[in-house]
Amino acid sequence: MAPRTMVAGNWKMNLGPAEAADFARDLTLPPSIRSEVALFPPALSLAALREELGEGPEVALGVQNVHWETSGAYTGELSVAMAAEAGATFVLVGHSERRHIFGEDDDDASRKVEAVLRGGLTPVLCVGETLEERKRGELSGVILRQLEAVLASGEVEDRITTEARLVVAYEPVWAIGTGETATPADASEAHRILRERLVSRLGDTVGQGVPILYGGSVKPDNAGDLLSAPDVNGVLVGGASLDPTSFARIVAQGG
Ligand code: 13P
C-alpha cells in the first residue's frame, strides 16, 4: 500500500528557541490535512517549538542528528533517548551536509539508524549523489550503496520488517540549497530505484510502505509537481520551511 504523504521541514542551523516559538504562532496549517507533517528544528529549539505548537498530533518533531551511544563522554552529541524526551519522534540520519561537511560515512549512518530504531524513534535516512557522481552515471550505485549500508545490519532489517519504521529521503547533493531542483522525472527515477531495492530487501508489504521523500530546493511553486510525481511520497524542505507561510503552502499541496 502506498505510504501516507509526508511533508517535512529541515531547519538546519536556523531559528533559535524564540524564533521557533514565533514560527509556531504564525503557522496556520490548512484544515483537515491528510499528510504527515514534521519539523526538524535545531535540537535547542525543539522544546520551545513543541510547547508553542501544543501537544496535538498535527505536527511531529524530529532532530537533525544523534549519536549512536546511549550516554557518555561524547562532547557536543545528543542521545536518542534525550531527543525522545524532548519530544522528537523522527531523526534525520546521513543528511548530505553531515556526510560532506562533517565527514560522516555509511558506517556512521548504519550505527545511527540502529540506535534510532532501538530507541523507538523513526529514522529518516538521507541518500543522494553529488553532481560528479551523477555525471559519471553513478546515481543508482551511490544511492543503493547508502541504503544497503543501513539495511546490511541484521538488527535494522529485523526491526524495520517487524516494526515498519523507516523513512528514506532522496536528496541529490547538487539540488540542495542551490535553487536547482531535480525535475519530477529525475526524482521519480531515483525513487523507483530505491523502491525496488526496499521491496526486494524487505518484502512487498513493508518495502512498499516506506515513504520516500524528495529534498532539494523544494519551494511552494514546485512542490505540487514534485508531490504528484510517480513514486514520490513526500518532500523534505530546507530553506522554504523557515517561513511559516511558505511551509504551510507546501503542506497544502501534500493533500
Ligand atoms: P533546500 O530545500 O534548502 O535545498 O534544502 C534541502 C535539504 O537539505 C533538506 O534536508
PDB file of C-alpha atoms and ligand atoms in Angstrom:
ATOM      1  CA  MET A   1       0.000   0.000   0.000  1.00  0.00           C
ATOM      2  CA  ALA A   2       1.325   3.480  -0.852  1.00  0.00           C
ATOM      3  CA  PRO A   3       2.513   5.308   2.261  1.00  0.00           C
ATOM      4  CA  ARG A   4       0.868   8.415   3.620  1.00  0.00           C
ATOM      5  CA  THR A   5       2.290  11.624   2.119  1.00  0.00           C
ATOM      6  CA  MET A   6       4.810  13.340   4.364  1.00  0.00           C
ATOM      7  CA  VAL A   7       5.837  16.995   4.286  1.00  0.00           C
ATOM      8  CA  ALA A   8       8.862  17.713   6.455  1.00  0.00           C
ATOM      9  CA  GLY A   9      10.925  20.832   7.130  1.00  0.00           C
ATOM     10  CA  ASN A  10      14.625  20.679   7.985  1.00  0.00           C
ATOM     11  CA  TRP A  11      15.617  23.975   9.558  1.00  0.00           C
ATOM     12  CA  LYS A  12      19.326  23.113   9.657  1.00  0.00           C
ATOM     13  CA  MET A  13      21.208  25.685  11.824  1.00  0.00           C
ATOM     14  CA  ASN A  14      18.411  28.271  11.709  1.00  0.00           C
ATOM     15  CA  LEU A  15      15.733  29.546  14.119  1.00  0.00           C
ATOM     16  CA  GLY A  16      16.658  29.589  17.794  1.00  0.00           C
ATOM     17  CA  PRO A  17      14.079  28.975  20.552  1.00  0.00           C
ATOM     18  CA  ALA A  18      12.430  32.422  20.371  1.00  0.00           C
ATOM     19  CA  GLU A  19      12.231  32.340  16.570  1.00  0.00           C
ATOM     20  CA  ALA A  20      10.889  28.782  16.697  1.00  0.00           C
ATOM     21  CA  ALA A  21       8.105  29.906  19.036  1.00  0.00           C
ATOM     22  CA  ASP A  22       7.299  32.794  16.656  1.00  0.00           C
ATOM     23  CA  PHE A  23       7.172  30.326  13.759  1.00  0.00           C
ATOM     24  CA  ALA A  24       4.691  28.132  15.655  1.00  0.00           C
ATOM     25  CA  ARG A  25       2.477  31.113  16.480  1.00  0.00           C
ATOM     26  CA  ASP A  26       2.448  32.182  12.821  1.00  0.00           C
ATOM     27  CA  LEU A  27       1.905  28.706  11.360  1.00  0.00           C
ATOM     28  CA  THR A  28      -1.600  28.152  10.058  1.00  0.00           C
ATOM     29  CA  LEU A  29      -1.964  24.738   8.526  1.00  0.00           C
ATOM     30  CA  PRO A  30      -4.782  24.054   6.114  1.00  0.00           C
ATOM     31  CA  PRO A  31      -7.781  22.354   7.757  1.00  0.00           C
ATOM     32  CA  SER A  32      -8.101  18.559   7.522  1.00  0.00           C
ATOM     33  CA  ILE A  33      -4.677  17.785   6.121  1.00  0.00           C
ATOM     34  CA  ARG A  34      -4.113  14.127   5.397  1.00  0.00           C
ATOM     35  CA  SER A  35      -0.313  14.370   5.119  1.00  0.00           C
ATOM     36  CA  GLU A  36       2.070  13.677   7.950  1.00  0.00           C
ATOM     37  CA  VAL A  37       3.751  16.999   8.798  1.00  0.00           C
ATOM     38  CA  ALA A  38       7.111  17.081  10.578  1.00  0.00           C
ATOM     39  CA  LEU A  39       9.663  19.710  11.510  1.00  0.00           C
ATOM     40  CA  PHE A  40      13.352  19.245  12.318  1.00  0.00           C
ATOM     41  CA  PRO A  41      14.430  22.354  14.277  1.00  0.00           C
ATOM     42  CA  PRO A  42      17.850  22.721  15.894  1.00  0.00           C
ATOM     43  CA  ALA A  43      17.699  20.494  18.993  1.00  0.00           C
ATOM     44  CA  LEU A  44      17.878  23.538  21.291  1.00  0.00           C
ATOM     45  CA  SER A  45      14.657  24.899  19.764  1.00  0.00           C
ATOM     46  CA  LEU A  46      12.682  21.678  19.996  1.00  0.00           C
ATOM     47  CA  ALA A  47      11.127  22.249  23.424  1.00  0.00           C
ATOM     48  CA  ALA A  48      10.059  25.820  22.613  1.00  0.00           C
ATOM     49  CA  LEU A  49       8.547  24.668  19.341  1.00  0.00           C
ATOM     50  CA  ARG A  50       6.727  21.736  20.979  1.00  0.00           C
ATOM     51  CA  GLU A  51       5.322  23.993  23.675  1.00  0.00           C
ATOM     52  CA  GLU A  52       4.070  26.612  21.261  1.00  0.00           C
ATOM     53  CA  LEU A  53       2.612  24.080  18.819  1.00  0.00           C
ATOM     54  CA  GLY A  54       0.780  22.345  21.646  1.00  0.00           C
ATOM     55  CA  GLU A  55       0.574  18.609  22.138  1.00  0.00           C
ATOM     56  CA  GLY A  56      -1.703  17.944  19.184  1.00  0.00           C
ATOM     57  CA  PRO A  57      -0.669  15.269  16.705  1.00  0.00           C
ATOM     58  CA  GLU A  58      -0.739  17.717  13.785  1.00  0.00           C
ATOM     59  CA  VAL A  59       2.987  18.397  13.609  1.00  0.00           C
ATOM     60  CA  ALA A  60       5.548  15.777  14.578  1.00  0.00           C
ATOM     61  CA  LEU A  61       9.048  16.851  15.564  1.00  0.00           C
ATOM     62  CA  GLY A  62      12.459  15.422  14.950  1.00  0.00           C
ATOM     63  CA  VAL A  63      16.147  16.120  15.487  1.00  0.00           C
ATOM     64  CA  GLN A  64      18.726  16.555  12.749  1.00  0.00           C
ATOM     65  CA  ASN A  65      21.343  14.210  14.173  1.00  0.00           C
ATOM     66  CA  VAL A  66      22.077  11.888  17.116  1.00  0.00           C
ATOM     67  CA  HIS A  67      24.992   9.859  18.409  1.00  0.00           C
ATOM     68  CA  TRP A  68      24.679   6.076  18.436  1.00  0.00           C
ATOM     69  CA  GLU A  69      25.795   5.611  22.039  1.00  0.00           C
ATOM     70  CA  THR A  70      23.247   5.954  24.820  1.00  0.00           C
ATOM     71  CA  SER A  71      25.364   8.234  27.069  1.00  0.00           C
ATOM     72  CA  GLY A  72      28.941   9.037  27.956  1.00  0.00           C
ATOM     73  CA  ALA A  73      31.891  11.247  27.152  1.00  0.00           C
ATOM     74  CA  TYR A  74      30.847  12.468  23.690  1.00  0.00           C
ATOM     75  CA  THR A  75      31.104  16.239  23.955  1.00  0.00           C
ATOM     76  CA  GLY A  76      28.621  18.019  21.751  1.00  0.00           C
ATOM     77  CA  GLU A  77      26.488  14.977  20.972  1.00  0.00           C
ATOM     78  CA  LEU A  78      22.863  14.034  21.728  1.00  0.00           C
ATOM     79  CA  SER A  79      21.450  10.608  22.504  1.00  0.00           C
ATOM     80  CA  VAL A  80      18.287   9.128  21.035  1.00  0.00           C
ATOM     81  CA  ALA A  81      16.685   8.985  24.487  1.00  0.00           C
ATOM     82  CA  MET A  82      17.312  12.708  25.049  1.00  0.00           C
ATOM     83  CA  ALA A  83      15.771  13.514  21.683  1.00  0.00           C
ATOM     84  CA  ALA A  84      12.737  11.377  22.542  1.00  0.00           C
ATOM     85  CA  GLU A  85      12.354  13.013  25.968  1.00  0.00           C
ATOM     86  CA  ALA A  86      12.379  16.454  24.327  1.00  0.00           C
ATOM     87  CA  GLY A  87       9.511  15.401  22.044  1.00  0.00           C
ATOM     88  CA  ALA A  88      11.205  14.048  18.916  1.00  0.00           C
ATOM     89  CA  THR A  89       9.703  11.094  17.090  1.00  0.00           C
ATOM     90  CA  PHE A  90      11.922  11.307  13.977  1.00  0.00           C
ATOM     91  CA  VAL A  91      15.693  11.588  13.472  1.00  0.00           C
ATOM     92  CA  LEU A  92      17.473  12.636  10.276  1.00  0.00           C
ATOM     93  CA  VAL A  93      20.391  10.322   9.561  1.00  0.00           C
ATOM     94  CA  GLY A  94      23.127  10.807   6.975  1.00  0.00           C
ATOM     95  CA  HIS A  95      21.994  14.184   5.665  1.00  0.00           C
ATOM     96  CA  SER A  96      24.361  15.245   2.877  1.00  0.00           C
ATOM     97  CA  GLU A  97      25.644  18.139   4.979  1.00  0.00           C
ATOM     98  CA  ARG A  98      26.594  15.649   7.722  1.00  0.00           C
ATOM     99  CA  ARG A  99      28.283  13.450   5.110  1.00  0.00           C
ATOM    100  CA  HIS A 100      30.064  16.161   3.110  1.00  0.00           C
ATOM    101  CA  ILE A 101      30.831  18.868   5.696  1.00  0.00           C
ATOM    102  CA  PHE A 102      31.302  16.717   8.794  1.00  0.00           C
ATOM    103  CA  GLY A 103      32.735  13.607   7.160  1.00  0.00           C
ATOM    104  CA  GLU A 104      30.081  11.102   8.226  1.00  0.00           C
ATOM    105  CA  ASP A 105      30.192   7.862   6.307  1.00  0.00           C
ATOM    106  CA  ASP A 106      27.948   4.894   5.636  1.00  0.00           C
ATOM    107  CA  ASP A 107      29.128   3.111   8.816  1.00  0.00           C
ATOM    108  CA  ASP A 108      28.110   6.118  10.914  1.00  0.00           C
ATOM    109  CA  ALA A 109      24.711   6.161   9.209  1.00  0.00           C
ATOM    110  CA  SER A 110      24.281   2.455   9.886  1.00  0.00           C
ATOM    111  CA  ARG A 111      25.144   2.776  13.599  1.00  0.00           C
ATOM    112  CA  LYS A 112      22.817   5.771  13.920  1.00  0.00           C
ATOM    113  CA  VAL A 113      19.863   4.065  12.240  1.00  0.00           C
ATOM    114  CA  GLU A 114      20.377   1.076  14.553  1.00  0.00           C
ATOM    115  CA  ALA A 115      20.404   3.355  17.620  1.00  0.00           C
ATOM    116  CA  VAL A 116      17.345   5.297  16.473  1.00  0.00           C
ATOM    117  CA  LEU A 117      15.314   2.138  15.899  1.00  0.00           C
ATOM    118  CA  ARG A 118      16.474   0.650  19.202  1.00  0.00           C
ATOM    119  CA  GLY A 119      15.376   3.856  20.939  1.00  0.00           C
ATOM    120  CA  GLY A 120      11.891   3.636  19.447  1.00  0.00           C
ATOM    121  CA  LEU A 121      12.120   6.610  17.073  1.00  0.00           C
ATOM    122  CA  THR A 122      11.851   6.650  13.279  1.00  0.00           C
ATOM    123  CA  PRO A 123      14.990   7.276  11.212  1.00  0.00           C
ATOM    124  CA  VAL A 124      14.787   9.414   8.086  1.00  0.00           C
ATOM    125  CA  LEU A 125      17.732   8.096   6.099  1.00  0.00           C
ATOM    126  CA  CYS A 126      19.022  10.673   3.605  1.00  0.00           C
ATOM    127  CA  VAL A 127      20.721   9.477   0.443  1.00  0.00           C
ATOM    128  CA  GLY A 128      21.826  11.298  -2.687  1.00  0.00           C
ATOM    129  CA  GLU A 129      24.537  11.631  -5.294  1.00  0.00           C
ATOM    130  CA  THR A 130      26.870  14.555  -5.993  1.00  0.00           C
ATOM    131  CA  LEU A 131      26.915  16.242  -9.407  1.00  0.00           C
ATOM    132  CA  GLU A 132      30.192  14.491 -10.312  1.00  0.00           C
ATOM    133  CA  GLU A 133      28.748  11.109  -9.365  1.00  0.00           C
ATOM    134  CA  ARG A 134      25.642  11.818 -11.421  1.00  0.00           C
ATOM    135  CA  LYS A 135      27.720  12.852 -14.440  1.00  0.00           C
ATOM    136  CA  ARG A 136      29.704   9.630 -14.155  1.00  0.00           C
ATOM    137  CA  GLY A 137      26.441   7.659 -14.309  1.00  0.00           C
ATOM    138  CA  GLU A 138      26.690   6.557 -10.679  1.00  0.00           C
ATOM    139  CA  LEU A 139      23.239   7.634  -9.438  1.00  0.00           C
ATOM    140  CA  SER A 140      21.947   4.180  -8.716  1.00  0.00           C
ATOM    141  CA  GLY A 141      25.288   2.850  -7.433  1.00  0.00           C
ATOM    142  CA  VAL A 142      25.610   5.658  -4.895  1.00  0.00           C
ATOM    143  CA  ILE A 143      22.071   5.738  -3.524  1.00  0.00           C
ATOM    144  CA  LEU A 144      21.822   1.950  -3.324  1.00  0.00           C
ATOM    145  CA  ARG A 145      25.192   1.764  -1.543  1.00  0.00           C
ATOM    146  CA  GLN A 146      23.944   4.318   1.013  1.00  0.00           C
ATOM    147  CA  LEU A 147      20.695   2.372   1.510  1.00  0.00           C
ATOM    148  CA  GLU A 148      22.379  -1.043   1.652  1.00  0.00           C
ATOM    149  CA  ALA A 149      24.904   0.178   4.230  1.00  0.00           C
ATOM    150  CA  VAL A 150      21.990   0.579   6.603  1.00  0.00           C
ATOM    151  CA  LEU A 151      19.945  -2.479   5.637  1.00  0.00           C
ATOM    152  CA  ALA A 152      23.075  -4.647   5.944  1.00  0.00           C
ATOM    153  CA  SER A 153      22.652  -4.627   9.723  1.00  0.00           C
ATOM    154  CA  GLY A 154      20.593  -7.669  10.674  1.00  0.00           C
ATOM    155  CA  GLU A 155      19.127  -5.749  13.598  1.00  0.00           C
ATOM    156  CA  VAL A 156      17.993  -2.910  11.328  1.00  0.00           C
ATOM    157  CA  GLU A 157      16.459  -5.292   8.824  1.00  0.00           C
ATOM    158  CA  ASP A 158      14.617  -7.202  11.586  1.00  0.00           C
ATOM    159  CA  ARG A 159      13.326  -4.086  13.280  1.00  0.00           C
ATOM    160  CA  ILE A 160      12.177  -2.461  10.057  1.00  0.00           C
ATOM    161  CA  THR A 161      10.497  -5.653   8.942  1.00  0.00           C
ATOM    162  CA  THR A 162       8.642  -6.117  12.217  1.00  0.00           C
ATOM    163  CA  GLU A 163       8.072  -2.514  13.284  1.00  0.00           C
ATOM    164  CA  ALA A 164       7.844  -0.814   9.849  1.00  0.00           C
ATOM    165  CA  ARG A 165       9.638   2.322  10.984  1.00  0.00           C
ATOM    166  CA  LEU A 166      11.794   3.880   8.258  1.00  0.00           C
ATOM    167  CA  VAL A 167      11.588   6.912   6.016  1.00  0.00           C
ATOM    168  CA  VAL A 168      14.043   7.444   3.140  1.00  0.00           C
ATOM    169  CA  ALA A 169      14.793  10.891   1.721  1.00  0.00           C
ATOM    170  CA  TYR A 170      16.360  11.194  -1.715  1.00  0.00           C
ATOM    171  CA  GLU A 171      18.276  14.469  -1.707  1.00  0.00           C
ATOM    172  CA  PRO A 172      20.569  14.944  -4.700  1.00  0.00           C
ATOM    173  CA  VAL A 173      23.511  16.949  -3.351  1.00  0.00           C
ATOM    174  CA  TRP A 174      23.547  19.216  -6.425  1.00  0.00           C
ATOM    175  CA  ALA A 175      19.970  20.332  -5.708  1.00  0.00           C
ATOM    176  CA  ILE A 176      20.402  21.234  -2.028  1.00  0.00           C
ATOM    177  CA  GLY A 177      20.393  24.959  -1.328  1.00  0.00           C
ATOM    178  CA  THR A 178      21.296  25.691  -4.943  1.00  0.00           C
ATOM    179  CA  GLY A 179      17.906  26.666  -6.322  1.00  0.00           C
ATOM    180  CA  GLU A 180      18.429  23.843  -8.819  1.00  0.00           C
ATOM    181  CA  THR A 181      15.606  21.345  -8.371  1.00  0.00           C
ATOM    182  CA  ALA A 182      15.557  17.856  -9.749  1.00  0.00           C
ATOM    183  CA  THR A 183      12.748  17.550 -12.263  1.00  0.00           C
ATOM    184  CA  PRO A 184       9.807  15.411 -11.168  1.00  0.00           C
ATOM    185  CA  ALA A 185      11.104  12.802 -13.661  1.00  0.00           C
ATOM    186  CA  ASP A 186      14.601  12.847 -12.054  1.00  0.00           C
ATOM    187  CA  ALA A 187      13.031  12.381  -8.633  1.00  0.00           C
ATOM    188  CA  SER A 188      10.779   9.558  -9.844  1.00  0.00           C
ATOM    189  CA  GLU A 189      13.693   7.728 -11.429  1.00  0.00           C
ATOM    190  CA  ALA A 190      15.726   7.748  -8.211  1.00  0.00           C
ATOM    191  CA  HIS A 191      12.704   6.878  -6.080  1.00  0.00           C
ATOM    192  CA  ARG A 192      11.850   3.918  -8.296  1.00  0.00           C
ATOM    193  CA  ILE A 193      15.403   2.576  -7.888  1.00  0.00           C
ATOM    194  CA  LEU A 194      15.118   2.912  -4.108  1.00  0.00           C
ATOM    195  CA  ARG A 195      11.617   1.407  -4.013  1.00  0.00           C
ATOM    196  CA  GLU A 196      12.684  -1.665  -5.979  1.00  0.00           C
ATOM    197  CA  ARG A 197      15.505  -2.298  -3.553  1.00  0.00           C
ATOM    198  CA  LEU A 198      13.317  -1.722  -0.487  1.00  0.00           C
ATOM    199  CA  VAL A 199      10.791  -4.235  -1.793  1.00  0.00           C
ATOM    200  CA  SER A 200      13.420  -6.820  -2.703  1.00  0.00           C
ATOM    201  CA  ARG A 201      15.094  -6.494   0.730  1.00  0.00           C
ATOM    202  CA  LEU A 202      12.076  -6.030   2.999  1.00  0.00           C
ATOM    203  CA  GLY A 203       9.256  -7.739   1.125  1.00  0.00           C
ATOM    204  CA  ASP A 204       6.300  -6.225  -0.636  1.00  0.00           C
ATOM    205  CA  THR A 205       4.210  -5.022   2.306  1.00  0.00           C
ATOM    206  CA  VAL A 206       6.971  -3.355   4.300  1.00  0.00           C
ATOM    207  CA  GLY A 207       9.005  -2.242   1.271  1.00  0.00           C
ATOM    208  CA  GLN A 208       6.043  -0.534  -0.382  1.00  0.00           C
ATOM    209  CA  GLY A 209       5.116   1.158   2.887  1.00  0.00           C
ATOM    210  CA  VAL A 210       8.392   3.054   3.416  1.00  0.00           C
ATOM    211  CA  PRO A 211       7.796   6.717   2.472  1.00  0.00           C
ATOM    212  CA  ILE A 212      10.419   8.040   0.042  1.00  0.00           C
ATOM    213  CA  LEU A 213      10.686  11.836   0.231  1.00  0.00           C
ATOM    214  CA  TYR A 214      12.355  14.160  -2.258  1.00  0.00           C
ATOM    215  CA  GLY A 215      14.528  17.011  -0.971  1.00  0.00           C
ATOM    216  CA  GLY A 216      16.485  19.757  -2.732  1.00  0.00           C
ATOM    217  CA  SER A 217      15.235  23.293  -3.423  1.00  0.00           C
ATOM    218  CA  VAL A 218      11.568  22.412  -2.864  1.00  0.00           C
ATOM    219  CA  LYS A 219       9.514  25.638  -2.891  1.00  0.00           C
ATOM    220  CA  PRO A 220       5.791  26.433  -2.859  1.00  0.00           C
ATOM    221  CA  ASP A 221       5.791  26.769  -6.643  1.00  0.00           C
ATOM    222  CA  ASN A 222       7.449  23.451  -7.486  1.00  0.00           C
ATOM    223  CA  ALA A 223       6.148  21.308  -4.605  1.00  0.00           C
ATOM    224  CA  GLY A 224       2.874  20.370  -6.313  1.00  0.00           C
ATOM    225  CA  ASP A 225       4.596  18.862  -9.372  1.00  0.00           C
ATOM    226  CA  LEU A 226       7.127  17.003  -7.244  1.00  0.00           C
ATOM    227  CA  LEU A 227       4.468  15.681  -4.861  1.00  0.00           C
ATOM    228  CA  SER A 228       2.386  14.338  -7.715  1.00  0.00           C
ATOM    229  CA  ALA A 229       5.338  12.637  -9.480  1.00  0.00           C
ATOM    230  CA  PRO A 230       5.170   8.827  -9.537  1.00  0.00           C
ATOM    231  CA  ASP A 231       6.854   7.183  -6.544  1.00  0.00           C
ATOM    232  CA  VAL A 232       7.346  10.483  -4.677  1.00  0.00           C
ATOM    233  CA  ASN A 233       5.683  10.134  -1.267  1.00  0.00           C
ATOM    234  CA  GLY A 234       6.560  13.495   0.186  1.00  0.00           C
ATOM    235  CA  VAL A 235       9.138  16.247   0.438  1.00  0.00           C
ATOM    236  CA  LEU A 236      11.917  17.277   2.812  1.00  0.00           C
ATOM    237  CA  VAL A 237      12.156  21.051   2.617  1.00  0.00           C
ATOM    238  CA  GLY A 238      15.124  23.163   3.714  1.00  0.00           C
ATOM    239  CA  GLY A 239      15.107  26.920   3.095  1.00  0.00           C
ATOM    240  CA  ALA A 240      11.394  27.190   2.257  1.00  0.00           C
ATOM    241  CA  SER A 241      10.440  25.592   5.599  1.00  0.00           C
ATOM    242  CA  LEU A 242      11.850  28.531   7.583  1.00  0.00           C
ATOM    243  CA  ASP A 243       8.910  30.738   6.756  1.00  0.00           C
ATOM    244  CA  PRO A 244       5.561  29.557   8.188  1.00  0.00           C
ATOM    245  CA  THR A 245       3.562  30.859   5.222  1.00  0.00           C
ATOM    246  CA  SER A 246       5.711  29.164   2.603  1.00  0.00           C
ATOM    247  CA  PHE A 247       5.849  25.930   4.648  1.00  0.00           C
ATOM    248  CA  ALA A 248       2.051  25.913   5.013  1.00  0.00           C
ATOM    249  CA  ARG A 249       1.686  26.438   1.247  1.00  0.00           C
ATOM    250  CA  ILE A 250       3.835  23.373   0.644  1.00  0.00           C
ATOM    251  CA  VAL A 251       1.893  21.341   3.232  1.00  0.00           C
ATOM    252  CA  ALA A 252      -1.357  22.311   1.476  1.00  0.00           C
ATOM    253  CA  GLN A 253      -0.064  20.707  -1.724  1.00  0.00           C
ATOM    254  CA  GLY A 254       0.530  17.405   0.033  1.00  0.00           C
ATOM    255  CA  GLY A 255      -3.240  16.988   0.325  1.00  0.00           C
TER     256      GLY A 255
HETATM  257  P1  13P B   1      16.875  23.208   0.470  1.00  0.00           P
HETATM  258  O1  13P B   1      15.388  22.988   0.354  1.00  0.00           O
HETATM  259  O2  13P B   1      17.235  24.483   1.145  1.00  0.00           O
HETATM  260  O3  13P B   1      17.551  22.999  -0.865  1.00  0.00           O
HETATM  261  O4  13P B   1      17.447  22.042   1.441  1.00  0.00           O
HETATM  262  C1  13P B   1      17.084  20.730   1.206  1.00  0.00           C
HETATM  263  C2  13P B   1      17.541  19.886   2.346  1.00  0.00           C
HETATM  264  O5  13P B   1      18.717  19.680   2.532  1.00  0.00           O
HETATM  265  C3  13P B   1      16.517  19.348   3.260  1.00  0.00           C
HETATM  266  O6  13P B   1      17.062  18.423   4.135  1.00  0.00           O
END
